[in-house]
Coordinates of C-alpha atoms and ligand atoms in Angstrom, one line a residue:
M1 CA 2.6 260.5 123.9
F2 CA 1.3 261.7 120.6
I3 CA 3.2 264.7 119.2
N4 CA 2.1 267.1 116.6
R5 CA 0.1 265.6 113.7
E6 CA -3.0 267.7 114.6
E7 CA -3.6 268.7 111.0
K8 CA -3.4 265.2 109.7
L9 CA -5.6 263.9 112.5
K10 CA -8.2 266.6 111.7
A11 CA -8.1 265.7 108.0
L12 CA -8.6 262.0 108.8
N13 CA -11.4 262.7 111.3
E14 CA -13.2 264.7 108.6
K15 CA -13.1 261.6 106.3
L16 CA -14.2 259.3 109.1
N17 CA -17.1 261.5 110.0
S18 CA -18.4 262.0 106.5
N19 CA -21.6 260.3 105.5
K20 CA -20.3 258.8 102.2
F21 CA -17.7 256.3 101.1
E22 CA -14.1 257.3 101.7
F23 CA -10.9 255.7 100.6
V24 CA -7.9 257.2 102.2
V25 CA -4.3 256.4 101.4
I26 CA -1.7 257.1 104.1
Y27 CA 1.9 256.7 103.1
G28 CA 5.4 257.6 104.3
R29 CA 8.8 256.1 105.3
R30 CA 8.9 253.3 107.8
R31 CA 8.9 254.3 111.5
I32 CA 7.3 257.7 110.7
G33 CA 4.1 257.1 112.6
K34 CA 1.4 256.1 110.1
T35 CA -0.1 253.3 112.2
K36 CA -0.2 255.5 115.3
L37 CA -2.0 258.2 113.4
A38 CA -4.5 255.9 111.9
L39 CA -5.2 254.1 115.2
K40 CA -5.5 257.5 117.0
S41 CA -8.2 258.6 114.6
V42 CA -10.3 255.5 115.3
E43 CA -9.6 255.5 119.1
N44 CA -13.3 255.7 120.1
K45 CA -14.8 254.1 117.0
E46 CA -15.5 250.6 116.0
H47 CA -13.0 249.5 113.4
I48 CA -11.2 246.6 111.8
Y49 CA -7.4 246.9 111.8
Y50 CA -5.4 244.5 109.8
L51 CA -1.6 244.4 109.3
A52 CA -1.0 242.6 106.0
V53 CA 1.8 240.0 106.1
E54 CA 3.8 238.2 103.4
G55 CA 1.3 235.4 102.8
D56 CA -2.1 233.9 103.6
N57 CA -3.7 237.3 104.0
L58 CA -7.2 236.2 103.0
K59 CA -7.2 233.8 105.9
H60 CA -5.6 236.2 108.4
F61 CA -7.8 239.1 107.4
K62 CA -11.0 237.0 108.0
R63 CA -9.8 236.1 111.5
Y64 CA -9.3 239.8 112.5
A65 CA -12.5 241.0 110.8
S66 CA -14.6 238.4 112.5
K67 CA -13.8 239.9 115.9
V68 CA -15.8 242.9 114.8
V69 CA -18.2 241.4 112.2
L70 CA -19.0 237.9 113.4
T71 CA -21.0 236.9 110.2
I72 CA -17.9 237.3 108.0
E73 CA -17.1 233.7 109.2
Y74 CA -19.7 232.6 106.6
A75 CA -18.2 234.5 103.7
K76 CA -16.2 232.4 101.2
E77 CA -12.5 233.1 101.1
D78 CA -12.4 236.0 98.7
W79 CA -11.9 239.7 99.1
E80 CA -15.1 240.6 97.2
A81 CA -17.2 238.4 99.5
Y82 CA -15.5 239.8 102.6
F83 CA -16.3 243.4 101.7
N84 CA -19.9 242.6 101.2
F85 CA -20.0 241.8 104.9
L86 CA -18.0 244.9 105.8
K87 CA -20.2 247.6 104.3
D88 CA -20.4 250.8 106.3
K89 CA -17.5 249.8 108.5
I90 CA -14.1 251.4 109.1
I91 CA -11.4 249.1 107.7
I92 CA -7.7 249.9 108.1
I93 CA -5.3 247.8 106.1
D94 CA -1.7 248.4 107.2
E95 CA 1.3 247.5 105.0
F96 CA -0.9 247.3 101.9
P97 CA 2.2 246.6 99.7
N98 CA 2.4 243.1 101.3
L99 CA -1.0 242.4 99.7
I100 CA 0.2 243.6 96.4
K101 CA 3.3 241.4 96.7
E102 CA 1.3 238.4 97.5
N103 CA -1.2 238.9 94.7
P104 CA -0.6 241.7 92.1
N105 CA -4.3 241.3 91.0
I106 CA -5.3 242.8 94.3
L107 CA -5.3 246.2 92.8
S108 CA -7.9 245.4 90.1
L109 CA -9.8 243.4 92.7
F110 CA -10.0 246.4 95.1
Q111 CA -11.0 248.6 92.1
R112 CA -13.9 246.3 91.5
I113 CA -14.8 246.1 95.1
V114 CA -14.9 249.9 95.4
D115 CA -16.8 250.4 92.1
V116 CA -19.4 247.6 92.6
H117 CA -19.8 247.2 96.3
L118 CA -18.6 250.2 98.3
K119 CA -19.0 253.4 96.3
D120 CA -22.5 254.1 97.5
T121 CA -22.0 252.9 101.1
K122 CA -20.6 254.8 104.0
T123 CA -17.6 252.4 104.3
K124 CA -14.3 254.0 105.2
L125 CA -11.4 252.2 103.8
I126 CA -7.9 253.3 104.9
I127 CA -4.8 251.8 103.5
L128 CA -1.3 252.4 104.8
G129 CA 2.0 251.7 103.1
S130 CA 5.7 252.3 103.7
S131 CA 7.3 251.4 100.5
I132 CA 7.3 254.7 98.7
S133 CA 8.1 253.2 95.4
M134 CA 5.3 250.7 95.6
M135 CA 2.7 253.1 97.0
G136 CA 3.7 255.7 94.3
E137 CA 3.7 253.3 91.4
K138 CA 1.0 250.8 92.2
V139 CA -1.5 252.8 94.3
L140 CA -1.2 256.6 93.6
S141 CA 0.0 256.8 90.0
Y142 CA -2.5 257.4 87.2
K143 CA -1.6 254.0 85.8
S144 CA -2.9 252.3 88.9
P145 CA -6.3 250.5 88.8
L146 CA -7.0 252.4 92.0
Y147 CA -6.4 255.8 90.4
G148 CA -9.5 257.9 90.8
R149 CA -11.0 255.8 93.6
K150 CA -9.2 257.4 96.5
T151 CA -10.9 260.3 98.3
G152 CA -7.9 261.4 100.3
V153 CA -4.1 261.0 100.4
L154 CA -2.0 261.8 103.5
K155 CA 1.7 261.8 103.2
I156 CA 3.3 261.6 106.6
R157 CA 6.6 263.5 107.0
P158 CA 9.1 263.6 109.9
L159 CA 8.3 265.8 112.9
K160 CA 10.1 269.2 112.9
F161 CA 13.2 269.9 114.9
K162 CA 11.1 272.0 117.4
H163 CA 9.0 269.0 118.2
L164 CA 12.0 267.3 119.7
K165 CA 11.6 269.6 122.7
E166 CA 8.3 267.8 123.4
F167 CA 10.1 264.4 123.5
F168 CA 12.9 265.8 125.7
P169 CA 11.6 268.8 127.6
N170 CA 14.7 268.9 129.8
A171 CA 17.3 268.8 127.1
T172 CA 19.2 271.8 126.0
W173 CA 19.0 273.1 122.4
K174 CA 22.6 271.9 121.9
E175 CA 21.6 268.4 123.0
L176 CA 18.5 268.5 120.8
V177 CA 20.6 269.4 117.8
E178 CA 22.8 266.4 118.6
I179 CA 19.8 264.2 118.9
Y180 CA 18.3 265.6 115.6
G181 CA 21.5 264.6 113.8
F182 CA 20.9 261.1 114.8
A183 CA 17.1 260.6 114.8
D184 CA 15.8 263.4 112.6
G185 CA 12.1 263.8 113.4
I186 CA 11.3 260.1 113.2
P187 CA 9.3 259.2 116.2
Y188 CA 10.4 255.6 116.3
Y189 CA 14.1 256.6 116.8
L190 CA 13.2 259.5 119.1
E191 CA 11.3 257.1 121.3
K192 CA 14.3 254.9 121.8
I193 CA 16.6 257.6 123.0
K194 CA 17.3 258.2 126.7
L195 CA 19.2 261.2 128.1
P196 CA 22.1 261.8 128.3
F197 CA 22.2 261.2 124.5
W198 CA 25.8 260.1 124.3
D199 CA 25.5 257.5 127.0
Y200 CA 22.4 256.1 125.2
L201 CA 24.2 256.0 121.9
G202 CA 27.3 254.3 123.3
E203 CA 25.1 251.6 124.9
E204 CA 22.9 251.1 121.9
I205 CA 25.8 250.6 119.5
K206 CA 27.3 247.9 121.8
R207 CA 24.0 245.9 121.9
I208 CA 24.3 242.8 119.8
D209 CA 20.7 243.1 118.6
S210 CA 20.8 246.9 118.1
F211 CA 18.4 248.2 115.5
L212 CA 21.3 250.5 114.3
R213 CA 23.1 247.6 112.7
Y214 CA 20.2 246.5 110.5
E215 CA 17.8 249.4 110.2
V216 CA 19.1 250.9 107.0
D217 CA 19.5 247.6 105.2
F218 CA 15.9 246.9 106.2
L219 CA 14.7 250.3 104.9
M220 CA 16.6 249.9 101.6
R221 CA 15.4 246.4 100.9
Y222 CA 11.9 247.8 101.1
E223 CA 12.6 249.9 98.1
F224 CA 15.3 248.3 96.1
E225 CA 16.0 244.7 95.0
E226 CA 19.8 245.3 94.7
P227 CA 20.8 248.0 97.1
T228 CA 24.6 247.9 96.7
T229 CA 25.1 250.8 94.4
Y230 CA 22.5 252.8 96.1
K231 CA 24.3 252.4 99.4
K232 CA 27.6 253.5 97.9
I233 CA 25.9 256.6 96.6
L234 CA 24.5 257.4 100.0
E235 CA 27.9 256.9 101.6
A236 CA 29.4 259.3 99.0
I237 CA 26.9 262.0 99.7
S238 CA 27.1 261.6 103.5
F239 CA 30.8 262.3 103.3
G240 CA 30.2 265.6 101.6
N241 CA 30.2 264.7 97.9
H242 CA 27.2 266.6 96.6
S243 CA 27.7 267.2 92.9
L244 CA 27.3 264.5 90.3
G245 CA 31.0 264.6 89.5
E246 CA 32.0 264.3 93.1
I247 CA 29.7 261.3 93.7
K248 CA 31.0 259.6 90.6
N249 CA 34.6 260.2 91.7
Y250 CA 34.0 258.7 95.1
L251 CA 32.4 255.7 93.5
G252 CA 35.2 255.3 91.0
L253 CA 32.6 255.3 88.3
R254 CA 33.7 258.4 86.3
H255 CA 32.4 257.1 83.0
S256 CA 29.2 255.4 84.1
D257 CA 25.8 257.0 84.1
I258 CA 24.5 257.0 87.6
T259 CA 21.6 259.3 87.0
P260 CA 19.0 256.5 87.0
Y261 CA 20.2 255.5 90.5
L262 CA 20.0 259.1 91.7
K263 CA 16.5 259.4 90.2
N264 CA 15.3 256.3 92.1
L265 CA 16.9 257.6 95.3
I266 CA 15.0 260.9 94.9
E267 CA 11.8 259.1 94.2
T268 CA 12.1 256.9 97.2
E269 CA 13.0 260.0 99.2
F270 CA 16.4 258.9 100.4
I271 CA 17.9 262.0 98.8
E272 CA 16.9 265.3 97.4
R273 CA 18.3 267.5 94.7
E274 CA 18.8 271.2 95.3
I275 CA 19.5 273.9 92.9
P276 CA 20.8 277.4 93.7
I277 CA 17.9 279.5 94.9
T278 CA 18.4 282.1 92.1
E279 CA 18.2 279.5 89.3
S280 CA 15.0 278.2 87.7
S281 CA 13.8 274.7 88.7
K282 CA 15.1 273.3 85.4
A283 CA 18.7 274.3 86.1
K284 CA 21.3 271.7 85.3
K285 CA 23.6 272.3 88.3
G286 CA 21.9 270.3 91.0
K287 CA 23.5 269.1 94.3
Y288 CA 22.3 266.0 96.1
Y289 CA 21.7 265.8 99.8
I290 CA 20.6 263.0 102.0
K291 CA 17.0 263.7 103.1
D292 CA 16.9 262.4 106.6
N293 CA 19.5 262.7 109.2
F294 CA 19.2 259.1 110.4
I295 CA 20.3 257.8 107.0
A296 CA 23.1 260.4 106.9
F297 CA 24.2 259.4 110.4
Y298 CA 24.2 255.8 109.5
F299 CA 26.4 256.2 106.4
R300 CA 28.7 258.6 108.1
C301 CA 29.1 257.0 111.5
I302 CA 27.9 253.4 111.5
F303 CA 28.5 251.9 108.1
P304 CA 32.3 252.6 107.9
N305 CA 32.6 251.1 111.4
L306 CA 30.4 248.0 111.0
S307 CA 33.2 245.5 111.3
A308 CA 34.6 247.1 114.5
I309 CA 31.1 247.3 115.9
E310 CA 30.5 243.6 115.1
E311 CA 33.8 242.6 116.8
G312 CA 32.8 244.6 119.9
I313 CA 35.9 246.8 119.7
F314 CA 34.2 250.0 118.6
D315 CA 34.5 253.1 120.9
I316 CA 31.8 255.8 120.8
D317 CA 34.6 258.4 120.9
E318 CA 35.2 257.6 117.3
I319 CA 31.9 259.0 116.4
K320 CA 32.1 261.9 118.9
S321 CA 35.2 263.3 117.3
D322 CA 33.6 263.7 113.8
Y323 CA 30.1 264.4 115.0
N324 CA 30.6 268.2 115.4
Q325 CA 31.6 268.4 111.8
Y326 CA 28.7 266.3 110.7
L327 CA 26.4 268.6 112.7
G328 CA 27.4 271.5 110.6
F329 CA 25.2 270.1 107.9
V330 CA 22.4 269.2 110.3
F331 CA 22.5 272.6 111.8
E332 CA 21.8 274.2 108.4
K333 CA 18.5 272.3 108.3
V334 CA 17.7 273.5 111.9
A335 CA 18.6 277.1 111.0
K336 CA 16.3 277.0 108.0
E337 CA 13.4 275.9 110.2
F338 CA 14.3 278.6 112.8
L339 CA 14.2 281.3 110.1
I340 CA 10.9 280.0 108.7
E341 CA 9.4 280.2 112.2
L342 CA 10.7 283.7 112.6
N343 CA 9.3 284.6 109.2
K344 CA 5.9 283.3 110.2
M345 CA 6.0 285.4 113.4
N346 CA 7.0 288.5 111.4
K347 CA 10.2 288.8 113.4
L348 CA 12.5 289.4 110.5
P349 CA 13.0 292.8 108.7
F350 CA 10.9 291.5 105.8
K351 CA 8.7 288.6 104.9
F352 CA 10.5 286.1 102.6
L353 CA 8.7 283.9 100.2
N354 CA 11.7 281.8 99.1
I355 CA 14.5 280.2 101.1
G356 CA 17.4 278.0 100.0
R357 CA 21.1 277.6 99.3
W358 CA 23.1 279.5 96.8
W359 CA 26.4 278.5 95.1
K360 CA 28.5 279.4 92.1
K361 CA 31.7 277.6 91.4
E362 CA 33.6 277.5 94.7
E363 CA 31.5 280.1 96.4
E364 CA 28.6 279.1 98.6
I365 CA 26.0 280.8 100.8
D366 CA 24.4 278.5 103.4
L367 CA 21.0 280.1 103.3
M368 CA 19.4 282.9 101.3
A369 CA 15.9 284.1 101.9
I370 CA 14.3 286.3 99.3
N371 CA 11.2 288.4 98.5
K372 CA 11.4 289.1 94.8
K373 CA 8.5 291.5 94.7
E374 CA 9.9 293.8 97.5
K375 CA 13.5 293.2 96.2
K376 CA 14.8 292.2 99.6
A377 CA 17.3 289.5 100.4
L378 CA 18.7 288.0 103.6
F379 CA 22.1 286.3 103.4
V380 CA 22.8 283.8 106.1
E381 CA 25.9 281.9 107.3
V382 CA 25.3 279.0 109.6
K383 CA 28.0 277.9 112.0
W384 CA 28.0 275.0 114.4
R385 CA 30.8 276.6 116.4
N386 CA 31.3 279.1 119.3
L387 CA 32.1 282.5 117.8
K388 CA 33.9 285.5 119.2
D389 CA 33.6 289.1 117.9
R390 CA 36.5 288.6 115.6
D391 CA 35.1 285.6 114.0
V392 CA 31.7 287.3 113.5
K393 CA 33.3 290.3 111.9
K394 CA 35.3 288.1 109.5
I395 CA 32.2 286.0 108.6
F396 CA 30.1 289.1 107.9
N397 CA 32.9 290.6 105.7
D398 CA 33.0 287.5 103.7
L399 CA 29.2 287.2 103.5
E400 CA 29.0 290.7 102.1
R401 CA 31.6 289.9 99.5
K402 CA 29.8 286.8 98.5
S403 CA 26.4 288.5 98.4
E404 CA 27.8 290.8 95.6
L405 CA 28.4 287.7 93.5
V406 CA 24.8 286.6 93.5
G407 CA 23.7 289.4 91.1
L408 CA 20.8 290.9 93.1
D409 CA 22.2 294.4 92.5
N410 CA 19.2 296.5 93.2
Y411 CA 18.1 294.5 96.2
E412 CA 18.0 295.7 99.8
K413 CA 20.4 293.3 101.5
Y414 CA 20.4 292.0 105.1
Y415 CA 23.0 289.7 106.7
S416 CA 22.7 287.1 109.4
I417 CA 24.8 284.5 111.3
I418 CA 23.2 281.6 113.1
G419 CA 25.7 280.0 115.4
K420 CA 26.0 277.6 118.3
E421 CA 27.1 280.2 120.8
I422 CA 28.0 283.8 119.9
K423 CA 29.7 286.2 122.3
N424 CA 28.6 289.8 122.5
K425 CA 25.8 289.6 120.0
E426 CA 24.7 293.1 121.0
N427 CA 27.9 294.5 119.3
F428 CA 26.4 293.8 115.9
K429 CA 23.3 295.9 115.8
D430 CA 23.1 296.3 112.0
Y431 CA 23.0 292.5 111.5
L432 CA 20.9 289.6 112.6
V433 CA 22.9 287.5 114.9
F434 CA 21.4 284.5 116.5
D435 CA 22.6 281.6 118.6
L436 CA 21.0 278.7 120.4
E437 CA 20.0 281.1 123.2
D438 CA 17.5 282.7 120.8
F439 CA 15.8 279.4 119.8
D440 CA 13.4 279.9 122.6
I441 CA 11.9 282.8 120.7
A442 CA 10.9 280.8 117.7
L443 CA 11.0 277.1 118.4
N444 CA 9.6 276.7 121.9
V445 CA 6.4 274.7 121.4
K446 CA 3.7 274.5 124.0
I447 CA 4.1 271.1 125.6
S448 CA 0.7 269.5 125.0
H449 CA 1.0 266.0 126.4
P450 CA 0.9 265.1 130.0
Ligands
ATP1 N1 3.2 261.6 116.7 C1 3.9 260.8 117.5 N2 4.3 261.2 118.7 C2 5.0 260.3 119.5 N3 5.3 259.1 119.1 C3 4.9 258.6 117.9 C4 4.2 259.5 117.0 N4 4.0 258.8 115.9 C5 4.5 257.6 116.1 N5 5.1 257.4 117.3 C6 5.8 256.3 117.8 O1 6.8 255.9 116.9 C7 6.8 254.5 116.6 C8 6.5 254.2 115.2 O2 5.2 254.6 114.8 P1 4.3 253.7 113.9 O3 4.4 252.3 114.1 O4 3.0 254.4 113.9 O5 5.0 254.0 112.5 P2 4.8 253.4 111.0 O6 5.0 254.5 110.1 O7 3.4 252.8 111.0 O8 6.0 252.4 111.0 P3 6.2 251.1 110.1 O9 5.9 251.4 108.7 O10 7.7 250.9 110.4 O11 5.3 250.1 110.7 C9 5.7 253.9 117.5 O12 6.3 253.3 118.6 C10 4.8 255.1 117.9 O13 4.3 254.9 119.2

């Protein structure tokens, strides 16, 4: 099963089929599918694949490379000598940060190898890395010796919500939202899940060797030497503390400056900072959100219960009871994707060019979609609940009131609710009312795999 990634695969194939030297950097969070993508692109091509380890890479690499290029056995143990034997080949080095950790000079060495030996050949060098901090600073930044050598960069992102349907063609949209709250669009986690989801999760948590217990520690150690404060910040955010003040309060660090930590968490893509959609990007009032649902799920549902889980006395119902509330946040992300798909299909009253959250003091609008040129705005309330006529009326009244506070006075305004299940949607003809039943319109992807 190989889901989505067509664009990335196409880009990679173009590089592999070119008749000049190519140096491609592929990076993204662990478990996201970098290796699978790289290996898929060379499926029918001769190639050398090497997964860098913590030590002795020169020796190990030679052993792997000699399976394809026998003569490399005669090369002396040094990278420059190796690459002289590997000209015009496809070479994939996975977990490149391990090479950097073993020998920081590797960057200058590879610079020299490219400049002196490979530049004028047809060699295809592909390097992969999961540590976003290390790939950013040591490989991609303008300060890196490798800067200016790469001919392509592919950043691998999570799959979209709609792609979950391909993993689980028989699941309902409700179940898919539940799964998304746990696995986000990360293939490694999605692959592990068996339906029914709650049975799987209950079993997985009970397992003594479950990846759930160690995964986040493992991910964090990849990026930070001392993860304790970072973990506390992630816990704070996952429990709904989104402003700087709220996070500091949760941590009991009212007088400390935690902005360097937040900056690092943003850089390593654990969190993101959002500003109200109507503000300029330099606006001071940012809110912090956990970027992937798996991390949010861990800090909300697993981390606080680690002791009970370890002792074997944890009951999955503990998670179930809070999960719907947690999904409120997850469903906002899903609703945003749903609107973006409808927008692409021209199924909304106007084409928006911007979408995001809005807030001012205590007032908040889950999603606003705007076209500034046409002066049109869509205001959206997202509810992970079943709604009756009465609820819908109340929500629209409140949404109309809040929309007046935004300050888009001469805009044409549209209003929408996206809910889990909404009774009598047809009673609200002047509004855009959607529930999970409507997801088939926009999110149903053609199942491409067998
Ligand atoms: N597009 C995809 N569709 C379906 N399954 C996928 C896809 N991409 C990856 N997978 C599966 O997800 C798992 C993780 O993928 P892979 O090992 O390629 O990730 P990675 O980014 O290289 O991870 P790591 O950095 O942790 O080694 C694998 O079991 C793989 O088969």
